[in-house]
C-alpha positions as CSV (number, residue, x, y, z in Angstrom):
1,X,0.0,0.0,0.0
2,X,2.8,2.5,1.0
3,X,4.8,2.0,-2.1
4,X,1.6,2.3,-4.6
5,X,0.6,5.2,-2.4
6,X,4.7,6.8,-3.6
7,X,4.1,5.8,-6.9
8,X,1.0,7.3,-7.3
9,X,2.6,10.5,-5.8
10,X,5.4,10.1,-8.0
11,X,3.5,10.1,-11.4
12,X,1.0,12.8,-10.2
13,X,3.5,15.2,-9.7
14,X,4.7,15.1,-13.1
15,X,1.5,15.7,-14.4
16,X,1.3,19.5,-16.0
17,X,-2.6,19.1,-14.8
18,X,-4.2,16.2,-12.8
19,X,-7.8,15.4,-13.6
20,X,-10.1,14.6,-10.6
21,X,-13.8,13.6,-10.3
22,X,-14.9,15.8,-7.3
23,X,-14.1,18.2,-4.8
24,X,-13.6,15.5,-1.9
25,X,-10.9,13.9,-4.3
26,X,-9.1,16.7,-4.8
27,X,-8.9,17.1,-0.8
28,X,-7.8,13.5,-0.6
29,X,-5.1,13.6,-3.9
30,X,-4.1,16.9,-2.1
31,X,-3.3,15.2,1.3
32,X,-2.1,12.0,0.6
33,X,-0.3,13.0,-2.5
34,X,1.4,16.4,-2.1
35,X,-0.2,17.7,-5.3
36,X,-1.3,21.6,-5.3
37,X,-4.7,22.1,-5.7
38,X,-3.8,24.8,-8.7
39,X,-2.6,22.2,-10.9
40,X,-5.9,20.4,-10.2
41,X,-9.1,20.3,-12.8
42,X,-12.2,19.3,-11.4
43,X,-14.3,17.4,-14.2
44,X,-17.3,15.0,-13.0
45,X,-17.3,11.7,-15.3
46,X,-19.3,12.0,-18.6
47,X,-22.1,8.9,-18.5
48,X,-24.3,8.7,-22.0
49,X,-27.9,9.6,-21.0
50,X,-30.4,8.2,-23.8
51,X,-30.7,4.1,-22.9
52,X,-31.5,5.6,-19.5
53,X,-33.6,8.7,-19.6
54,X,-36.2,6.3,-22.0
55,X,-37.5,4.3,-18.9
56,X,-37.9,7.4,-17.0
57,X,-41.2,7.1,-16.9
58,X,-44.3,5.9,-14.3
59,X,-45.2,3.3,-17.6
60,X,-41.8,1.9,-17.7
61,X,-41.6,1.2,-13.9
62,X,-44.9,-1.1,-13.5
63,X,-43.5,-2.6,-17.0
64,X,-40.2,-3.2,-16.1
65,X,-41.4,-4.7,-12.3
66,X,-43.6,-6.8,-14.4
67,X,-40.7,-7.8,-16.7
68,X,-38.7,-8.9,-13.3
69,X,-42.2,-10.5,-11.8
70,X,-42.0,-7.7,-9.1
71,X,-45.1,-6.3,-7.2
72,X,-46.3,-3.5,-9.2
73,X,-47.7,-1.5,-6.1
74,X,-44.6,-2.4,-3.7
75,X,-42.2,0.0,-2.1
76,X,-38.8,-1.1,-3.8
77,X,-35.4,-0.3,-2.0
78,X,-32.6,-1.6,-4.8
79,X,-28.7,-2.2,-5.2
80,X,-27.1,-2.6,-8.5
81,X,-23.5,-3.8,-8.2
82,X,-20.6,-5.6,-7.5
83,X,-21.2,-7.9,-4.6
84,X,-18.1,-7.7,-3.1
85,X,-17.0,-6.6,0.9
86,X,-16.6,-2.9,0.9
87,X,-20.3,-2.5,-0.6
88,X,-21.8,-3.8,2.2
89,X,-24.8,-5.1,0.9
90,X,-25.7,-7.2,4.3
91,X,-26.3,-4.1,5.4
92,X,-29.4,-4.0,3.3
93,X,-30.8,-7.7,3.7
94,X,-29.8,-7.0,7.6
95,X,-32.5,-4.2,7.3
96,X,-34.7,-5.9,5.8
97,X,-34.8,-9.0,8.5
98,X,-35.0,-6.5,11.2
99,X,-38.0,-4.1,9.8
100,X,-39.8,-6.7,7.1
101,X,-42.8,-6.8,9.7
102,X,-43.3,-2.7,10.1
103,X,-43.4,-2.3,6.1
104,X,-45.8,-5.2,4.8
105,X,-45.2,-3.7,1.3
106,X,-41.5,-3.1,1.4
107,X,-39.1,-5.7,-1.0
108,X,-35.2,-5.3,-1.4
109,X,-33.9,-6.4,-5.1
110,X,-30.4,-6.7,-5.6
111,X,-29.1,-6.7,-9.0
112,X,-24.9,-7.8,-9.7
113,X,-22.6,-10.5,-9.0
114,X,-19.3,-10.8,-7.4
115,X,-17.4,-13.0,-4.8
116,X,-19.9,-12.4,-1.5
117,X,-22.9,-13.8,-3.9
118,X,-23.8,-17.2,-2.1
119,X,-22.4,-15.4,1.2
120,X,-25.2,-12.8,0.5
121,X,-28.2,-15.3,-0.7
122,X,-27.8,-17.4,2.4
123,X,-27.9,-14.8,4.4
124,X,-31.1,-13.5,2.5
125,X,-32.8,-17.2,2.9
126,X,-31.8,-17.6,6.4
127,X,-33.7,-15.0,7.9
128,X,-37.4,-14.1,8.3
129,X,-37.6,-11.7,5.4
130,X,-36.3,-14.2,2.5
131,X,-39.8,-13.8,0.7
132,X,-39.3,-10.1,0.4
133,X,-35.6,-10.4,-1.1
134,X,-35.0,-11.0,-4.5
135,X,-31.2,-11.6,-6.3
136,X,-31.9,-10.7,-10.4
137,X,-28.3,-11.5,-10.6
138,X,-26.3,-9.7,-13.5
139,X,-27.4,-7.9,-16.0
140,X,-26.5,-6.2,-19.3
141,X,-28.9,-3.6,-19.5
142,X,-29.5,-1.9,-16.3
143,X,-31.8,0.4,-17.6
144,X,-34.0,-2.6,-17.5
145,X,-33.7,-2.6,-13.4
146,X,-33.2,1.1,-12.1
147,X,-37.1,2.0,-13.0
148,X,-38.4,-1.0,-10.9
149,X,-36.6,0.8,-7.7
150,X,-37.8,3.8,-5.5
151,X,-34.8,4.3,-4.2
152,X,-31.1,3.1,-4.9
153,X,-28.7,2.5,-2.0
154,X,-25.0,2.2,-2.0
155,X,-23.9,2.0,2.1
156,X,-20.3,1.9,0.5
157,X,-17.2,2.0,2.8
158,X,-15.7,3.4,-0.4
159,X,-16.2,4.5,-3.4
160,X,-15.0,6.9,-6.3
161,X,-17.9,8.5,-8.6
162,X,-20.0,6.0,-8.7
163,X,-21.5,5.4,-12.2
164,X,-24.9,3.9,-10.9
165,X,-25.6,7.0,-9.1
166,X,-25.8,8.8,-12.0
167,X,-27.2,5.7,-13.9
168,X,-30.0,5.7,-11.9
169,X,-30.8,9.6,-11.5
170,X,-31.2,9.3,-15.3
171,X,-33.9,6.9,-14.9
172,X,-35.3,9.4,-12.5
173,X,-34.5,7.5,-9.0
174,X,-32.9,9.2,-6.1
175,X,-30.0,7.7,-4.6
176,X,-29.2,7.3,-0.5
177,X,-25.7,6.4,-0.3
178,X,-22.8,6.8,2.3
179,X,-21.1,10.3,2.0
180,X,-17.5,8.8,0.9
181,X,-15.6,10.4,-1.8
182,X,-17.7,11.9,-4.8
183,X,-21.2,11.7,-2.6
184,X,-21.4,15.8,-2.5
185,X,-21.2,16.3,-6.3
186,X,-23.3,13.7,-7.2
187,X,-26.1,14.5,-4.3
188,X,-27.4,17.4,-2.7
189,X,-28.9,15.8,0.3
190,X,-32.5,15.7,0.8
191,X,-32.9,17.5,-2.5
192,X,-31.5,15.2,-5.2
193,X,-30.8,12.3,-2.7
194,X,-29.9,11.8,1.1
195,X,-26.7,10.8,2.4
196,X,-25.6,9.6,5.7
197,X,-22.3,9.2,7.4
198,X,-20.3,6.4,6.1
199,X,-18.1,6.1,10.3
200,X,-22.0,5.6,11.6
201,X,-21.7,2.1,9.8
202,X,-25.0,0.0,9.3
203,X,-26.8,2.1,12.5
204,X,-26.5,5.5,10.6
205,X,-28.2,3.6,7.2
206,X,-30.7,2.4,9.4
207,X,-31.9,5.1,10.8
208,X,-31.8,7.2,7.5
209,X,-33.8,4.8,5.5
210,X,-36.4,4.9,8.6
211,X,-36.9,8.2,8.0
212,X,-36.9,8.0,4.7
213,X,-40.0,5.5,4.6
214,X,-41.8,7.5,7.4
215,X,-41.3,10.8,6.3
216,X,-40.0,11.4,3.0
217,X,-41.0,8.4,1.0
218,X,-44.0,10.4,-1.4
219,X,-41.1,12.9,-1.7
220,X,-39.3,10.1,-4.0
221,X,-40.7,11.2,-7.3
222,X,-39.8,14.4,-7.3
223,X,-36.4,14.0,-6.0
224,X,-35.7,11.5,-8.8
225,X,-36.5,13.9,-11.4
226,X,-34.4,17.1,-9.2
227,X,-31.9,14.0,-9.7
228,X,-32.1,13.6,-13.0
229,X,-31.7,17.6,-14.0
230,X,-28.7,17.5,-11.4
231,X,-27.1,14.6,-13.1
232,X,-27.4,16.0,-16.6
233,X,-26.0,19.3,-15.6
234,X,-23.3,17.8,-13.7
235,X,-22.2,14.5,-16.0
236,X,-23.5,15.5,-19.4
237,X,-21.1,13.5,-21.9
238,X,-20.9,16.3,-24.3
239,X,-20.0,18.7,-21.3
240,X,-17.2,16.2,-20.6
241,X,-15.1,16.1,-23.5
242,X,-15.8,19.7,-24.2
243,X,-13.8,19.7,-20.6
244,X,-11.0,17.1,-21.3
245,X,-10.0,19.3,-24.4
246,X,-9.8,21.8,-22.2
247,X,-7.9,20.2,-19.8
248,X,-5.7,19.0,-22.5
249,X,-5.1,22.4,-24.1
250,X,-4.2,23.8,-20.8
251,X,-2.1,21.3,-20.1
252,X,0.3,22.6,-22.8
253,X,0.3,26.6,-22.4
């Protein structure tokens, strides 16, 4: 770790201009790398909108539920993703086991594969809620999934700019997700999205998606589409490598 941490230094500081992805990342490069925040650009990743903004629609949520043989009328928390440690997705079906029987309409689908898979589905089937937790497993075409969820929750320990966030603001579902890295520019919380503090671990999830289904949950709609005009504005693909040229041609004044 301490000797790809040095080389990562090393090669950054010969860079004329260093490309970063969001504001916390260009504290972090700043600390753990030496690099001065004046030869730093700040340039969101550019994600293609059209596949995604198609679905975002009320008829393309009951269709694509029906298309996954989901409940139409159920209140749908989702992951889409690598299931791998760091995402903690327990943290999700642990929810679920403890607050199945307060929300008779709530479900959790996760969507992805990765090494904690069977980990993950025996934990799922080993608790009281295993009828209410569905695994659709990986997928090519995620646009097919996002609309089936209200909400979208990454309780990362980590995480750059995640892609899905702005995947599924497309669609025009809000995202609640830990506040590591990137989770400011991609969220403003309780507008776009929530977020809640990654060091509160699974208790400070908890609590937020509590509120969330007793106090904000008709506000979903609307925060998926204040999502969707954020995420456009923000990660617009033609805005992106109208900025890389940019970048580019500074680099060499």
């Amino acid at each position: 770790q301490g000797l790809r941490r040095k080389a990562k230094g090393w090669l950054f500081r010969q860079a004329d201009i260093v490309h970063l992805f969001s504001e916390k990342t260009c504290e972090a490069a700043a600390e753990r790398y030496g690099i001065s925040k004046s030869r730093m650009k700040v340039l969101p990743v550019g994600v293609a909108s059209e596949r995604f903004m198609a679905v975002a629609t009320p008829s393309a949520k009951s269709a694509m539920r029906r298309r996954w043989n989901l409940p139409v009328e159920a209140k749908i928390l989702g992951y889409l993703g690598r299931l791998a440690t760091e995402k903690n997705c327990e943290f999700l079906i642990r929810f679920m086991h403890a607050h199945h029987t307060s929300f008779p309409d709530l479900m959790l689908v996760i969507a992805g594969a990765g090494d904690l898979s069977d980990e993950l589905h025996r934990y799922a089937e080993q608790g009281p809620a295993r009828d209410r937790i569905r695994f659709l497993g990986y997928t090519r075409e995620p646009e097919s999934v996002y609309p089936t969820f209200d909400l979208l929750i990454l309780p990362s320990d980590f995480e750059a700019f995640p892609q899905v966030v702005i995947e599924a603001s497309y669609c025009s579902v809000p995202t609640l997700r830990s506040d590591v890295e990137g989770s400011a520019d991609q969220i403003r919380d309780g507008e776009t999205g929530f977020l809640y503090p990654q060091t509160g671990g699974y208790e400070a999830m908890e609590d937020t998606i509590l509120l969330i289904l007793k106090n904000d949950w008709n506000r979903l709609p609307a925060m998926g589409a204040a999502a969707q005009t954020h995420c456009m504005e923000l990660c617009d693909f033609a805005n992106f490598t109208r900025g890389l040229a940019e970048i580019y041609v500074a680099s060499k004044r």
